[in-house]
Each structure stands twice: as C-alpha cells, then as structure tokens.
C-alpha cells in the first residue's frame, strides 16, 4: 500500500477509534493500535506520541476535525466537533467510506457478507470537476442528452455538485444558456478542464437551491405549494422515519394512517415518489395533484389490461 494512502487510512482509523470511545488515552489508543494488522508500518508496534500529534494536526488540516485533550480526565483525548462527521458533506461521506473500508481490510473474511449496490459510472471525472470548482474554471464536456438522443459538446460553468439516488450531478450553466442545468456524471463521455475562468452566480446558494423539490428537477412552471399525503399501514411509519422531503410535517393521525404535509413543487419526481409507495399512498390535496396521481394510476391499469 502506498505510504500516502496508508497515512490517510491511519488518520481515518484514529478518528474512528476516538469517536467510538468518546474519551480515550494515548495508552488505550496504542492498545487498540497493536490489534490492527494492516495499517502499521514495518516494525512499528506503538504509535509514538510525536507521530500521534503529527496525525492530530494532519487530521485537523484535511478533515477539519479537532482532537483535543482533557487534562482533567486523565489526559483523555476526544473529538470536539463530532457533528462534522454526522452532517451530510463530502468529508463525512469520504470518512465513513474509508472507516468501513479499514475494517474490511482488517477482516477480509467478512468482505463477501457486505453487499453494495452498483453505482453508475463517471466518478473518474470527480477530481477534475472539484478542481474546476476550486479554481473557477469552465469545463468542456461531451454529453449524452437523453432528450435529444445524441452526444453534444457543451462548455459549462460548474456551480456545485449534488448527489441524488447514488448518482452524482454537476449543477451549472452551459454557454449561451440562461437557465441552470443539471448534468449527470454517468452521461459524460469526455470532460476537460479549460483555462477560461468564471464567477459563481451570487443568486445561487447550493445549500438551498433544491429546497423546494425532492430531487434535481427545478421547473419554474410549478409553484411551491402545500401538499398533503395520507400514508397507510407500514408505509406511514416508514415515511415517518425517512421523510420524502425536508419540509415534511405530521398534521394528523388515524387508526391506520398518518397525514403528512409538504411545502414543495409537486413536479415529476415528487409524483413518482408517491407512486413508488404504491396503494398505501393517497394525495389529499391539492386537487390537481390528486387528479394527476389518479390519471397515472388509471394509465397503469390500462397497460396491465392491454396485456391480457
């Protein structure tokens, strides 16, 4: 294993060990370190104090995680800003992935017992896109447009990156277009970094840009409005634990149902999220969304009837 990669993995192991313990001394860290079979350098038994403090500094620089020492609790170390690893971010996504991978490296016998879903391609472009964001440089992409059915070259200004259902997207503006568009990584055939610079659109806040939708479709033809959905049976409890949208609120409960309120644009993705819940979901309002779901349900029945 390359030294630089092993160092990153050591940092992740150290964060994970301290986070799990809550409070832990260097001596206790070293006891756990001796049990690790894959991350120690040759002939390295303990994690020297000097090395430990270098690791602490590197962890602060790379992950933004502060490991502090409580002098009043036996010189026990703890993570001051543990919330940084819980909030949805690229850092927490990368850290949690590496923490799991570290465990699998040290327990290869369970590798076949942890199954992952296949993800679409295009992730090899991620480093270039991040560089483009960092340096505010335009990208040239050859893109497979499903609506047009062919590959076209597009010069784009990338504003931010978004993940949705295991797929990653570039959100930006193509040259000559006023509207912001969404480009899926897995539909990019080629991508190159240009020398041309741009400025981020000050009116676009990545953290709130998609607040009014459940996914990545932001159609101005739809207004943000109050939508009430009734969920029956087990689906009600499932959605109560895993909300369809961040605006979800419980407005009433019955013997076998829960009514949820949403403030959003009821676009295509929201409609299909409700359809995905099957017969246990019913839109109560607004009337036009209820009628849309009714029409789609009737069309589904027609397709099944036609195959008889």
Coordinates of C-alpha atoms in Angstrom, one line a residue:
X1 CA 0.0 0.0 0.0
X2 CA 1.4 3.4 -1.0
X3 CA 2.6 5.4 2.0
X4 CA 0.3 8.4 1.3
X5 CA -2.7 6.2 1.1
X6 CA -1.8 4.3 4.2
X7 CA -1.4 7.7 6.1
X8 CA -4.9 8.8 5.1
X9 CA -6.2 5.4 6.3
X10 CA -4.3 5.8 9.6
X11 CA -5.9 9.2 10.1
X12 CA -9.4 7.7 9.5
X13 CA -8.6 4.9 11.9
X14 CA -7.5 7.3 14.6
X15 CA -10.6 9.5 14.2
X16 CA -12.9 6.5 14.2
X17 CA -11.2 5.0 17.3
X18 CA -11.5 8.2 19.3
X19 CA -15.1 8.8 18.1
X20 CA -16.2 5.4 19.2
X21 CA -14.5 5.6 22.6
X22 CA -15.7 9.1 23.3
X23 CA -12.8 9.7 25.7
X24 CA -9.6 7.7 25.3
X25 CA -5.9 8.0 26.5
X26 CA -2.9 7.6 24.2
X27 CA -2.1 4.4 26.1
X28 CA -5.6 3.0 25.3
X29 CA -5.2 4.1 21.7
X30 CA -1.9 2.1 21.4
X31 CA -3.6 -1.0 22.9
X32 CA -6.1 -0.9 20.0
X33 CA -3.3 0.1 17.5
X34 CA -1.5 -3.2 18.3
X35 CA -4.5 -5.1 17.2
X36 CA -4.5 -3.6 13.8
X37 CA -2.8 -5.8 11.2
X38 CA -2.8 -3.7 8.0
X39 CA -2.1 0.0 8.8
X40 CA 1.0 -0.2 10.9
X41 CA 4.4 0.5 9.2
X42 CA 7.0 -2.2 9.3
X43 CA 8.4 -2.9 12.8
X44 CA 6.0 -0.4 14.3
X45 CA 4.4 -1.5 17.5
X46 CA 3.3 1.6 19.2
X47 CA 2.0 4.9 17.8
X48 CA 4.8 7.2 19.1
X49 CA 3.5 10.3 20.9
X50 CA 5.3 12.6 18.4
X51 CA 3.7 10.7 15.5
X52 CA 0.3 10.9 17.2
X53 CA 0.4 14.7 17.5
X54 CA 1.5 15.0 13.8
X55 CA -1.5 12.9 12.9
X56 CA -3.8 15.2 15.0
X57 CA -2.5 18.2 13.1
X58 CA -3.0 16.4 9.7
X59 CA -6.5 15.4 10.7
X60 CA -7.4 19.0 11.5
X61 CA -5.9 20.2 8.2
X62 CA -7.5 17.5 6.0
X63 CA -10.8 16.7 7.7
X64 CA -11.4 19.8 9.8
X65 CA -11.7 17.5 12.9
X66 CA -10.3 18.8 16.2
X67 CA -8.9 16.1 18.5
X68 CA -8.5 17.8 22.0
X69 CA -7.0 16.6 25.3
X70 CA -8.9 16.7 28.6
X71 CA -6.2 17.3 31.2
X72 CA -8.7 16.9 34.0
X73 CA -9.8 13.5 32.8
X74 CA -6.5 11.5 32.8
X75 CA -5.3 13.2 29.6
X76 CA -8.0 11.6 27.6
X77 CA -8.5 12.6 24.0
X78 CA -11.9 13.4 22.4
X79 CA -13.3 14.9 19.2
X80 CA -14.6 18.4 19.9
X81 CA -16.6 18.8 16.7
X82 CA -18.0 15.3 16.1
X83 CA -21.0 16.8 14.3
X84 CA -18.8 17.4 11.3
X85 CA -18.8 13.7 10.7
X86 CA -22.6 13.4 11.0
X87 CA -23.7 16.2 8.7
X88 CA -24.2 15.4 5.0
X89 CA -20.9 16.6 3.4
X90 CA -18.2 15.3 1.1
X91 CA -15.9 15.0 4.1
X92 CA -18.3 12.8 6.1
X93 CA -19.1 10.8 3.0
X94 CA -15.4 10.1 2.4
X95 CA -14.6 9.5 6.0
X96 CA -17.4 7.0 6.6
X97 CA -16.5 5.1 3.5
X98 CA -12.8 4.8 4.5
X99 CA -13.7 3.9 8.0
X100 CA -15.7 0.9 6.8
X101 CA -13.0 0.0 4.3
X102 CA -10.4 0.0 7.0
X103 CA -12.5 -2.5 8.9
X104 CA -12.9 -4.7 5.8
X105 CA -9.2 -4.6 5.2
X106 CA -8.6 -6.0 8.7
X107 CA -11.4 -8.5 8.4
X108 CA -11.3 -9.9 4.9
X109 CA -13.3 -12.9 5.8
X110 CA -16.4 -10.8 6.0
X111 CA -15.9 -9.0 2.7
X112 CA -18.5 -11.2 1.0
X113 CA -21.0 -10.6 3.7
X114 CA -21.3 -6.8 3.0
X115 CA -23.1 -6.1 -0.3
X116 CA -23.1 -2.8 -2.2
X117 CA -25.3 -1.6 -4.9
X118 CA -23.8 -1.0 -8.3
X119 CA -23.4 2.8 -9.0
X120 CA -23.5 4.5 -12.4
X121 CA -20.1 5.5 -13.9
X122 CA -18.5 8.8 -14.3
X123 CA -16.9 9.1 -10.9
X124 CA -13.4 9.3 -12.6
X125 CA -14.3 12.9 -13.5
X126 CA -14.9 14.0 -9.9
X127 CA -11.3 15.2 -9.2
X128 CA -11.4 17.4 -12.4
X129 CA -14.8 18.9 -11.5
X130 CA -13.6 19.6 -8.0
X131 CA -10.6 21.4 -9.4
X132 CA -12.8 23.4 -11.7
X133 CA -14.9 24.5 -8.7
X134 CA -11.8 25.3 -6.7
X135 CA -10.2 27.4 -9.5
X136 CA -13.5 28.7 -11.0
X137 CA -12.6 27.3 -14.4
X138 CA -15.0 26.3 -17.2
X139 CA -15.4 22.7 -18.3
X140 CA -15.8 21.2 -21.8
X141 CA -18.0 18.1 -21.7
X142 CA -19.2 15.7 -24.4
X143 CA -22.7 14.9 -23.0
X144 CA -25.2 12.3 -23.8
X145 CA -28.6 14.1 -23.9
X146 CA -31.4 11.6 -23.4
X147 CA -34.0 14.2 -24.6
X148 CA -32.0 14.7 -27.9
X149 CA -30.6 11.2 -28.2
X150 CA -27.1 12.1 -29.1
X151 CA -23.7 13.4 -27.8
X152 CA -23.1 17.1 -27.8
X153 CA -20.2 19.3 -26.8
X154 CA -21.0 21.8 -24.0
X155 CA -18.9 24.4 -22.4
X156 CA -20.2 24.8 -18.9
X157 CA -19.7 26.8 -15.7
X158 CA -19.9 24.4 -12.8
X159 CA -21.6 25.9 -9.7
X160 CA -21.8 22.9 -7.4
X161 CA -22.0 19.1 -7.3
X162 CA -25.1 17.2 -6.0
X163 CA -25.8 13.5 -5.2
X164 CA -29.2 12.0 -5.8
X165 CA -30.1 8.3 -5.5
X166 CA -26.5 7.1 -5.9
X167 CA -25.8 9.3 -8.9
X168 CA -23.7 12.5 -9.0
X169 CA -24.6 15.6 -10.9
X170 CA -22.9 18.8 -11.9
X171 CA -25.2 21.8 -11.5
X172 CA -24.1 24.7 -13.7
X173 CA -24.8 26.9 -16.8
X174 CA -24.0 26.0 -20.3
X175 CA -22.5 28.7 -22.6
X176 CA -25.3 30.5 -24.4
X177 CA -28.0 29.4 -22.0
X178 CA -29.7 31.5 -19.3
X179 CA -31.1 28.5 -17.3
X180 CA -29.1 26.5 -14.9
X181 CA -28.9 22.8 -15.9
X182 CA -28.1 19.5 -14.3
X183 CA -25.5 17.2 -15.9
X184 CA -25.3 13.6 -14.7
X185 CA -21.7 12.3 -14.3
X186 CA -22.6 8.9 -15.9
X187 CA -23.8 10.6 -19.1
X188 CA -20.5 12.4 -19.7
X189 CA -18.5 10.8 -22.4
X190 CA -15.5 13.2 -22.2
X191 CA -14.5 16.0 -19.9
X192 CA -11.7 18.5 -19.9
X193 CA -10.7 21.5 -17.8
X194 CA -10.4 24.8 -19.7
X195 CA -8.2 27.8 -18.9
X196 CA -11.2 30.1 -19.0
X197 CA -12.4 31.5 -15.7
X198 CA -15.9 32.4 -14.5
X199 CA -17.6 33.8 -11.3
X200 CA -20.2 31.9 -9.3
X201 CA -23.7 33.2 -9.7
X202 CA -24.3 35.1 -6.5
X203 CA -28.1 34.3 -6.7
X204 CA -27.5 30.6 -6.4
X205 CA -27.0 29.1 -2.9
X206 CA -26.1 25.4 -3.3
X207 CA -27.4 24.6 0.2
X208 CA -30.9 25.9 -0.6
X209 CA -31.1 25.7 -4.4
X210 CA -33.1 22.4 -4.4
X211 CA -35.1 23.1 -1.2
X212 CA -38.4 23.2 -3.0
X213 CA -38.1 19.8 -4.8
X214 CA -37.5 16.2 -3.8
X215 CA -34.7 15.7 -6.3
X216 CA -32.9 17.6 -9.1
X217 CA -35.8 18.8 -11.3
X218 CA -36.4 22.5 -10.7
X219 CA -39.1 23.5 -13.2
X220 CA -40.4 27.1 -12.9
X221 CA -43.8 26.0 -14.3
X222 CA -44.5 24.6 -10.9
X223 CA -45.2 26.8 -7.9
X224 CA -44.2 25.8 -4.4
X225 CA -47.4 24.9 -2.6
X226 CA -48.9 22.9 0.3
X227 CA -49.4 19.2 -0.5
X228 CA -51.0 16.7 1.9
X229 CA -50.4 13.0 1.5
X230 CA -52.0 10.2 3.5
X231 CA -49.9 7.1 4.1
X232 CA -51.5 3.9 5.3
X233 CA -50.1 0.9 7.2
X234 CA -46.4 0.2 7.3
X235 CA -45.6 2.9 4.7
X236 CA -46.8 5.5 7.1
X237 CA -44.2 4.6 9.7
X238 CA -41.6 4.1 7.0
X239 CA -42.1 7.6 5.7
X240 CA -42.3 9.0 9.2
X241 CA -38.7 7.7 9.8
X242 CA -37.4 8.6 6.3
X243 CA -39.2 11.8 5.1
X244 CA -39.9 12.3 1.4
X245 CA -38.8 15.9 1.8
X246 CA -37.2 18.1 4.4
X247 CA -40.4 20.1 4.8
X248 CA -42.4 17.0 5.9
X249 CA -44.7 17.6 8.9
X250 CA -47.2 15.3 10.5
X251 CA -50.6 17.0 10.5
X252 CA -52.9 14.2 11.8
X253 CA -53.0 10.6 12.7
X254 CA -55.7 8.0 12.4
X255 CA -56.1 4.4 13.4
X256 CA -54.1 3.1 10.4
X257 CA -52.8 6.2 8.7
X258 CA -50.7 9.4 9.0
X259 CA -51.3 12.6 7.1
X260 CA -48.1 14.4 6.1
X261 CA -47.8 18.0 4.9
X262 CA -45.2 19.2 2.5
X263 CA -44.2 22.6 1.1
X264 CA -42.7 22.0 -2.3
X265 CA -43.1 22.0 -6.0
X266 CA -45.1 18.8 -6.9
X267 CA -43.0 18.0 -10.0
X268 CA -42.4 14.7 -11.8
X269 CA -40.0 13.4 -9.2
X270 CA -42.4 14.0 -6.3
X271 CA -45.3 12.4 -8.2
X272 CA -43.1 9.3 -8.8
X273 CA -42.0 9.2 -5.2
X274 CA -45.7 9.0 -4.2
X275 CA -46.3 6.3 -6.9
X276 CA -43.4 4.3 -5.6
X277 CA -45.2 4.0 -2.3
X278 CA -48.0 2.0 -4.1
X279 CA -51.6 1.6 -2.9
X280 CA -50.7 2.8 0.6
X281 CA -50.3 6.4 -0.5
X282 CA -53.1 8.8 -1.3
X283 CA -52.7 12.6 -2.1
X284 CA -55.4 14.5 -0.3
X285 CA -54.6 18.0 -1.7
X286 CA -54.3 20.0 -3.8
X287 CA -56.9 18.7 -6.1
X288 CA -54.9 18.9 -9.3
X289 CA -52.1 16.7 -7.8
X290 CA -54.7 14.2 -6.7
X291 CA -56.1 14.1 -10.2
X292 CA -52.7 13.7 -11.7
X293 CA -52.0 10.7 -9.5
X294 CA -55.4 9.3 -10.3
X295 CA -54.8 9.6 -14.0
X296 CA -51.4 7.9 -13.7
X297 CA -52.9 5.1 -11.7
X298 CA -55.6 4.6 -14.4
X299 CA -52.9 4.6 -17.1
X300 CA -51.1 1.8 -15.2
X301 CA -54.2 -0.2 -15.0
X302 CA -54.8 0.2 -18.8
X303 CA -51.3 -1.1 -19.6
X304 CA -51.9 -4.2 -17.5
X305 CA -55.3 -4.7 -19.1
X306 CA -53.9 -4.4 -22.6
X307 CA -51.6 -7.4 -21.9
X308 CA -54.4 -9.8 -21.2

